[in-house]
mmCIF file of C-alpha atoms in Angstrom:
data_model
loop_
_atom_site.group_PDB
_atom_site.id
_atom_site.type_symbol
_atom_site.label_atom_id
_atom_site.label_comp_id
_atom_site.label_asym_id
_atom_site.label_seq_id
_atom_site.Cartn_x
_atom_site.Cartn_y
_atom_site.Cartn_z
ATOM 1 C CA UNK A 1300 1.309 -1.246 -22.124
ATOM 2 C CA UNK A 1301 -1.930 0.486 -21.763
ATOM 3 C CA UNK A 1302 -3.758 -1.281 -24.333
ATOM 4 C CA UNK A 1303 -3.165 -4.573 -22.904
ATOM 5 C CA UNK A 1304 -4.967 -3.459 -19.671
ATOM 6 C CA UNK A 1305 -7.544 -1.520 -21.840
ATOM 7 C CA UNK A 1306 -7.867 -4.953 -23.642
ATOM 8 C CA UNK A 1307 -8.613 -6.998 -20.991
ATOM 9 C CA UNK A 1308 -10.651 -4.599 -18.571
ATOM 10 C CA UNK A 1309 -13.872 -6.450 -19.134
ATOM 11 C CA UNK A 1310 -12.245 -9.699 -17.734
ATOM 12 C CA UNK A 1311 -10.943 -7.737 -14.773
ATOM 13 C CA UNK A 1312 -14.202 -5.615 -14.430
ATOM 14 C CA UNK A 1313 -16.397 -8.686 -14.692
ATOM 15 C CA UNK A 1314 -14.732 -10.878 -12.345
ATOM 16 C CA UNK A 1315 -14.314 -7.695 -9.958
ATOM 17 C CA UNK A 1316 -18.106 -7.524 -10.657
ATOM 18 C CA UNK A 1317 -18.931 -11.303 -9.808
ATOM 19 C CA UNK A 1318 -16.842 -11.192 -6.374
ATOM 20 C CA UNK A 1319 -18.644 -8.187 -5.404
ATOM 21 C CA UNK A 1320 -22.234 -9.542 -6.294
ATOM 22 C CA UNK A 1321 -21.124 -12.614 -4.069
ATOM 23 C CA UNK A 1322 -20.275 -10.580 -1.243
ATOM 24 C CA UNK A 1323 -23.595 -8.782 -1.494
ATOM 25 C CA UNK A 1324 -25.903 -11.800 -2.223
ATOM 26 C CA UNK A 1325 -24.115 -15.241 -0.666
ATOM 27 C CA UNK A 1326 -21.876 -13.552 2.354
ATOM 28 C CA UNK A 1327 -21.569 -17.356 3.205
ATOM 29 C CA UNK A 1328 -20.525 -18.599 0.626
ATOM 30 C CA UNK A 1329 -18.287 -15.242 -0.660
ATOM 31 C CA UNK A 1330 -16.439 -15.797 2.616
ATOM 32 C CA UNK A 1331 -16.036 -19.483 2.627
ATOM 33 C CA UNK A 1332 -14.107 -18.883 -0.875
ATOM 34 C CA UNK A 1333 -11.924 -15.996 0.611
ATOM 35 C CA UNK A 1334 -10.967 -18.387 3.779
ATOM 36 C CA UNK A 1335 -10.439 -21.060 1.328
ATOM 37 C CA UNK A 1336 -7.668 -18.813 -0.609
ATOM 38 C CA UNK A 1337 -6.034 -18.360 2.222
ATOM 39 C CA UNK A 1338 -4.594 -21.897 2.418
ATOM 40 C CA UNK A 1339 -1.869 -22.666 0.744
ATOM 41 C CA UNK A 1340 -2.010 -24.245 -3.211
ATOM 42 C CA UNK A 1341 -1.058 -28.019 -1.094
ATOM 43 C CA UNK A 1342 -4.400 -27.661 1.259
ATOM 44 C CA UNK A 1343 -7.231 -25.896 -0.701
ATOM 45 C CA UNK A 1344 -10.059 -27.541 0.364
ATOM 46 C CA UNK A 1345 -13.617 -25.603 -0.140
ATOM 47 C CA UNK A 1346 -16.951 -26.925 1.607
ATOM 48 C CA UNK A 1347 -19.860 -25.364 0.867
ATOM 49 C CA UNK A 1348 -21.758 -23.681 3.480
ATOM 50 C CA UNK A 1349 -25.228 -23.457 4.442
ATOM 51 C CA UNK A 1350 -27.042 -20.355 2.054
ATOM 52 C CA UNK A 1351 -30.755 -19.018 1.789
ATOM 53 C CA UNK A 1352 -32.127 -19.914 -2.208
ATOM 54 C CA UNK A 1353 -33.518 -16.950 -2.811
ATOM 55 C CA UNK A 1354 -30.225 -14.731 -2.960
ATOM 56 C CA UNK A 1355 -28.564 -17.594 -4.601
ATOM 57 C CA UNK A 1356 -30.738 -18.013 -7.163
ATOM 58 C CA UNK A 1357 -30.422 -13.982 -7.968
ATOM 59 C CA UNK A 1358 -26.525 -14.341 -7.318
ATOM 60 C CA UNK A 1359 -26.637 -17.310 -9.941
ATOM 61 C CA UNK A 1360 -28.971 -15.283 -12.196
ATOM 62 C CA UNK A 1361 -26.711 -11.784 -12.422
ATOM 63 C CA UNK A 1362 -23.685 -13.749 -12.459
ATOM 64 C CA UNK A 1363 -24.507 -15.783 -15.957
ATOM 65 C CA UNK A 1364 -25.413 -12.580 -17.341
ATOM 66 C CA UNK A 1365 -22.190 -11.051 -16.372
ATOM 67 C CA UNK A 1366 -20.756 -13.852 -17.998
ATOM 68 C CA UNK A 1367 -22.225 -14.611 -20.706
ATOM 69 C CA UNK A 1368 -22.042 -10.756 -21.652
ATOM 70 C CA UNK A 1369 -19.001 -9.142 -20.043
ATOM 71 C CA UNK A 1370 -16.214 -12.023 -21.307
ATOM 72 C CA UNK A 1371 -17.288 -11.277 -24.958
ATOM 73 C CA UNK A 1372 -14.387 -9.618 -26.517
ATOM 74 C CA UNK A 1373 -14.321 -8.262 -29.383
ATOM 75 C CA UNK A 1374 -11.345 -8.777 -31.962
ATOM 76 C CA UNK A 1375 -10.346 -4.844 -31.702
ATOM 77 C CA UNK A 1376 -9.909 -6.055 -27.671
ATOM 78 C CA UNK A 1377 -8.046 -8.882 -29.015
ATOM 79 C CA UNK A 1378 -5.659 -6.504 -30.941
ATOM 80 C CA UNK A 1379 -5.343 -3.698 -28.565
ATOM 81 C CA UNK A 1380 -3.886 -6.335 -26.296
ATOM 82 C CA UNK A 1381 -1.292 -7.645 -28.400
ATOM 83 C CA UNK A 1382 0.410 -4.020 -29.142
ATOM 84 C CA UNK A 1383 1.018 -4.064 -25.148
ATOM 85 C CA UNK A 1384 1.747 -7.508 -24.178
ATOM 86 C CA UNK A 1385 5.452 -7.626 -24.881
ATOM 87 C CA UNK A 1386 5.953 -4.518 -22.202
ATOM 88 C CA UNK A 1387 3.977 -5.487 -19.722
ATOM 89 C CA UNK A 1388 6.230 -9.188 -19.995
ATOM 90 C CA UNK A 1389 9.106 -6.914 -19.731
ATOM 91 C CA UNK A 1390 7.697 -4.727 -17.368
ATOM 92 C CA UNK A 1391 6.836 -7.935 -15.059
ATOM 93 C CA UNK A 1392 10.629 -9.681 -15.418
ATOM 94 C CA UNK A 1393 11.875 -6.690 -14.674
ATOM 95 C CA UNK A 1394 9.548 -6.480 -11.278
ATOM 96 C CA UNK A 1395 10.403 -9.412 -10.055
ATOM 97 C CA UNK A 1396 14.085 -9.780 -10.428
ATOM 98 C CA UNK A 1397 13.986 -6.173 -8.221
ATOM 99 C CA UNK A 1398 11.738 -8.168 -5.955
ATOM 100 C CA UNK A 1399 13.962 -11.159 -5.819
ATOM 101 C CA UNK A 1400 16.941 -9.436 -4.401
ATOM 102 C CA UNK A 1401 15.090 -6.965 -1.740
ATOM 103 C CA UNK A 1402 14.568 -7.604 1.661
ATOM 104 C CA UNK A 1403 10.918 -8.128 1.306
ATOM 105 C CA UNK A 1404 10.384 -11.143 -0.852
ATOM 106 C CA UNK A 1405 8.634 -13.367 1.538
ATOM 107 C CA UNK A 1406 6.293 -10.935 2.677
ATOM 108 C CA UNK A 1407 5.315 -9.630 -1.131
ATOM 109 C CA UNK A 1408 5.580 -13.668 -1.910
ATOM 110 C CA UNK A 1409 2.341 -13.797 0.645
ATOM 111 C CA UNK A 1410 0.312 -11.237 -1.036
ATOM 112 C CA UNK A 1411 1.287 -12.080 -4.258
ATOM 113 C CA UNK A 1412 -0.116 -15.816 -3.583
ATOM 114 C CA UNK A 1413 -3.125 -14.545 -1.482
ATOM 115 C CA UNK A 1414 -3.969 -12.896 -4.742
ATOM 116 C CA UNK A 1415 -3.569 -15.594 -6.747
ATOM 117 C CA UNK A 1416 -5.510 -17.919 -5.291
ATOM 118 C CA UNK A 1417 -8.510 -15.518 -5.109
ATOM 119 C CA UNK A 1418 -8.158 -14.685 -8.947
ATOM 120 C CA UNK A 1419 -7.801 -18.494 -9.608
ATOM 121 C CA UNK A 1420 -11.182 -18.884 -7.158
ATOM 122 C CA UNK A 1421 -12.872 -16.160 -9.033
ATOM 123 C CA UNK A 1422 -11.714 -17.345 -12.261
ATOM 124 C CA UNK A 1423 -13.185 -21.049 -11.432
ATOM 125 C CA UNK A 1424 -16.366 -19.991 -11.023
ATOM 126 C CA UNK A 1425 -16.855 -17.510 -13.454
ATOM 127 C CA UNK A 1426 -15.665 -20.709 -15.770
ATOM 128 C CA UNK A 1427 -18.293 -23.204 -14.573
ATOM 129 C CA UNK A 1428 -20.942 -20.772 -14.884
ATOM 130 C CA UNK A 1429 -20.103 -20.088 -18.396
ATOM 131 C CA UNK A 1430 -19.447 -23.650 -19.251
ATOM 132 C CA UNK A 1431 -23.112 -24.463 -17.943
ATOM 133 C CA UNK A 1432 -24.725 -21.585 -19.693
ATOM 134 C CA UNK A 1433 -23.121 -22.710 -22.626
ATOM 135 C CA UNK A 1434 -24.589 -26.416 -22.186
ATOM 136 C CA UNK A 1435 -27.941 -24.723 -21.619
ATOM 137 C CA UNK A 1436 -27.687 -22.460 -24.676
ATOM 138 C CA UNK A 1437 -26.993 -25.434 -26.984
ATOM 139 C CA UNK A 1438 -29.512 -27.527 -25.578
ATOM 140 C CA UNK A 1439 -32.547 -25.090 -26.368
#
């Protein structure tokens, strides 16, 4: 199971990476996306606040390089991920059906969606800004 996280580190490390830079660089904007993930799937709503250029512009700048860079796996990633995918599937069903009958299922249910919602944030952005530097690329 191993290799699947060895795998798929960069994804984790980059997007770790990203929410860090945010924090750093856009503390408006990092913590409007945190408050945002904190509403349930129903009521996610995200306005964006008020943030200096400069920072932004290095934010925006560090982040496509992350992206463009980090998310490049190569195929031996590709195939050190497969060898541990089936256990960690098992390893999750099993998790959760021991979750499912304790005590603590609503409170772990919480987390487990706070989570969520910040890797689906994170995951977003670090989409968009690919997407674009993608359009750019072709373009030149």
């Amino acid at each position: 199971m191993g290799n699947l996280f060895i795998g798929v580190a960069p994804i984790f490390g980059c997007c770790l990476s990203i929410l860090f830079l945010a924090k750093f660089t856009i503390p408006e904007v990092y913590q409007s996306l945190i408050s945002s993930t904190q509403q349930s799937f129903s009521q996610v709503s995200f306005m964006m606040p008020t943030f200096n250029w400069l920072p932004m512009v290095i934010f925006l700048v560090v982040a496509a390089n992350i992206c463009i860079g980090g998310f490049d796996l190569s195929s031996a990633d590709f195939d050190n991920s497969k060898q541990g995918f089936w256990q960690a599937v098992i390893f999750l069903i099993l998790v959760t059906l021991i979750i499912s009958i304790t005590p603590l299922q609503d409170d772990l249910l919480a987390v487990l969606s706070h989570f969520t919602m910040i890797v689906i944030v994170i995951s977003l952005f670090n989409l968009v800004i690919s997407v674009i530097m993608n359009l750019i690329f072709r373009f030149i």
